[in-house]
Tab-separated table of C-alpha atoms in Angstrom:
chain	number	residue	atom	x	y	z
A	1	UNK	CA	-45.337	3.331	5.577
A	2	UNK	CA	-44.039	-0.147	7.121
A	3	UNK	CA	-42.150	0.931	10.992
A	4	UNK	CA	-39.023	-0.242	9.029
A	5	UNK	CA	-39.064	2.353	6.189
A	6	UNK	CA	-40.245	4.745	8.532
A	7	UNK	CA	-36.956	4.334	10.011
A	8	UNK	CA	-34.595	3.780	7.465
A	9	UNK	CA	-36.293	7.402	6.077
A	10	UNK	CA	-35.923	8.765	9.808
A	11	UNK	CA	-32.536	8.146	10.063
A	12	UNK	CA	-31.290	9.875	6.722
A	13	UNK	CA	-33.199	12.335	7.613
A	14	UNK	CA	-30.872	13.029	10.415
A	15	UNK	CA	-27.886	12.243	8.867
A	16	UNK	CA	-28.213	14.488	6.144
A	17	UNK	CA	-29.460	17.192	8.284
A	18	UNK	CA	-26.284	16.763	10.027
A	19	UNK	CA	-24.914	16.953	7.410
A	20	UNK	CA	-25.547	20.250	6.566
A	21	UNK	CA	-25.525	21.538	10.612
A	22	UNK	CA	-21.603	20.257	9.452
A	23	UNK	CA	-20.701	21.730	6.777
A	24	UNK	CA	-22.912	25.395	7.948
A	25	UNK	CA	-20.752	25.718	11.245
A	26	UNK	CA	-17.515	24.954	8.994
A	27	UNK	CA	-18.296	27.265	6.812
A	28	UNK	CA	-19.154	29.920	8.808
A	29	UNK	CA	-15.370	29.203	10.564
A	30	UNK	CA	-14.020	29.863	7.038
A	31	UNK	CA	-13.667	25.558	6.744
A	32	UNK	CA	-14.766	22.718	4.460
A	33	UNK	CA	-16.612	19.754	5.317
A	34	UNK	CA	-16.655	17.989	1.892
A	35	UNK	CA	-12.005	19.013	2.176
A	36	UNK	CA	-12.232	18.002	5.833
A	37	UNK	CA	-14.144	15.052	5.457
A	38	UNK	CA	-11.616	14.258	2.642
A	39	UNK	CA	-8.346	15.577	4.372
A	40	UNK	CA	-9.443	12.960	7.730
A	41	UNK	CA	-10.312	9.576	5.086
A	42	UNK	CA	-6.403	10.424	3.691
A	43	UNK	CA	-5.110	11.428	6.989
A	44	UNK	CA	-6.104	7.682	8.326
A	45	UNK	CA	-3.969	6.205	5.481
A	46	UNK	CA	-0.415	5.952	5.057
A	47	UNK	CA	-1.396	7.388	0.832
A	48	UNK	CA	-4.273	5.933	-0.811
A	49	UNK	CA	-4.748	6.669	-4.127
A	50	UNK	CA	-7.488	8.634	-6.182
A	51	UNK	CA	-9.189	5.606	-7.531
A	52	UNK	CA	-10.165	4.137	-3.612
A	53	UNK	CA	-11.542	7.304	-2.966
A	54	UNK	CA	-14.313	7.715	-5.249
A	55	UNK	CA	-15.148	4.114	-4.428
A	56	UNK	CA	-15.176	4.184	-1.512
A	57	UNK	CA	-17.150	8.092	-1.659
A	58	UNK	CA	-18.942	7.556	-4.833
A	59	UNK	CA	-17.919	10.210	-6.393
A	60	UNK	CA	-16.274	10.700	-10.203
A	61	UNK	CA	-12.826	10.079	-10.851
A	62	UNK	CA	-12.913	13.608	-11.889
A	63	UNK	CA	-14.206	15.225	-9.066
A	64	UNK	CA	-12.091	13.000	-7.012
A	65	UNK	CA	-9.424	14.646	-9.234
A	66	UNK	CA	-10.654	18.181	-9.278
A	67	UNK	CA	-10.681	17.632	-5.172
A	68	UNK	CA	-7.572	16.295	-4.861
A	69	UNK	CA	-5.430	19.081	-7.657
A	70	UNK	CA	-7.396	21.607	-4.960
A	71	UNK	CA	-5.651	20.299	-2.267
A	72	UNK	CA	-2.354	19.372	-3.266
A	73	UNK	CA	-2.131	23.307	-5.094
A	74	UNK	CA	-2.979	24.165	-1.087
A	75	UNK	CA	0.083	22.591	0.703
A	76	UNK	CA	-2.422	19.728	1.725
A	77	UNK	CA	-1.553	17.152	0.527
A	78	UNK	CA	1.705	15.229	-1.768
A	79	UNK	CA	1.368	13.622	-4.403
A	80	UNK	CA	4.087	10.417	-5.655
A	81	UNK	CA	3.951	8.235	-8.382
A	82	UNK	CA	3.527	5.016	-7.883
A	83	UNK	CA	7.185	2.010	-9.092
A	84	UNK	CA	4.664	0.078	-10.219
A	85	UNK	CA	2.423	2.181	-12.249
A	86	UNK	CA	3.641	5.416	-13.285
A	87	UNK	CA	0.046	6.859	-14.339
A	88	UNK	CA	-1.047	5.668	-10.923
A	89	UNK	CA	-0.507	8.364	-7.889
A	90	UNK	CA	-0.624	8.236	-4.610
A	91	UNK	CA	-1.651	10.870	-2.173
A	92	UNK	CA	-0.895	11.527	1.570
A	93	UNK	CA	-1.520	14.144	3.213
A	94	UNK	CA	1.133	17.146	4.550
A	95	UNK	CA	2.093	18.617	7.834
A	96	UNK	CA	-0.687	21.548	6.621
A	97	UNK	CA	-2.901	19.008	6.190
A	98	UNK	CA	-2.668	17.935	9.312
A	99	UNK	CA	-3.168	21.223	10.773
A	100	UNK	CA	-6.254	21.400	7.898
A	101	UNK	CA	-7.622	19.375	10.226
A	102	UNK	CA	-6.757	19.802	14.328
A	103	UNK	CA	-7.982	23.831	13.434
A	104	UNK	CA	-11.582	21.595	12.854
A	105	UNK	CA	-11.910	19.225	14.573
A	106	UNK	CA	-12.919	21.164	17.569
A	107	UNK	CA	-15.593	22.785	16.073
A	108	UNK	CA	-16.421	19.392	14.357
A	109	UNK	CA	-16.978	17.776	17.880
A	110	UNK	CA	-18.413	20.788	19.009
A	111	UNK	CA	-21.117	20.366	16.821
A	112	UNK	CA	-21.153	16.612	17.498
A	113	UNK	CA	-21.124	16.299	21.380
A	114	UNK	CA	-24.648	19.148	20.814
A	115	UNK	CA	-26.825	16.328	18.663
A	116	UNK	CA	-24.327	13.171	20.971
A	117	UNK	CA	-24.828	14.671	23.798
A	118	UNK	CA	-28.537	14.765	24.067
A	119	UNK	CA	-28.182	10.835	24.323
A	120	UNK	CA	-26.969	9.401	27.330
A	121	UNK	CA	-24.567	7.272	28.744
A	122	UNK	CA	-27.040	3.544	28.138
A	123	UNK	CA	-28.653	5.322	24.909
A	124	UNK	CA	-25.484	5.719	23.004
A	125	UNK	CA	-24.314	2.640	24.340
A	126	UNK	CA	-27.367	1.421	22.067
A	127	UNK	CA	-27.283	3.237	19.462
A	128	UNK	CA	-23.895	2.794	18.765
A	129	UNK	CA	-24.600	-0.966	18.651
A	130	UNK	CA	-26.940	-0.503	16.791
A	131	UNK	CA	-25.058	1.200	14.203
A	132	UNK	CA	-22.668	-1.402	14.716
A	133	UNK	CA	-25.462	-3.581	13.471
A	134	UNK	CA	-26.081	-2.083	10.791
A	135	UNK	CA	-22.944	-1.677	8.819
A	136	UNK	CA	-22.195	-4.799	9.725
A	137	UNK	CA	-25.191	-5.662	7.404
A	138	UNK	CA	-24.813	-3.369	4.959
A	139	UNK	CA	-20.679	-5.603	4.489
A	140	UNK	CA	-22.598	-8.555	3.698
A	141	UNK	CA	-25.049	-7.431	1.313
A	142	UNK	CA	-21.892	-5.494	-0.318
A	143	UNK	CA	-20.462	-8.881	0.268
A	144	UNK	CA	-22.693	-10.530	-1.946
A	145	UNK	CA	-22.334	-7.837	-4.883
């Protein structure tokens, strides 16, 4: 295996293991990483359509609809009709959804700090620069599609 492929595999393993660890720690606290990620995605926008959520995360539209149904049932998001397209709905976070994020955010940040805090400030800065550069490469490749 060449160095670039090995690096890509290690990066993927790191991401998956971090994701599993976060999911486990949040589940131990009675929370859900997948719900929190979805709520944080919705929170970052004034309103979003389910189709955009599905596209962003690479999920099947039906899976997103089911997840949004659950969030709406629990009072964490609101759906509002799109005035220009009666079939579409705009999804936005509710005050209860904001509170759910606030309740889980300290736990998420603690795990992130425990992992990335093993790097000194210089290493964190270098890693941030590398990740930014890699994200730009992915964006350029996506633009070619």
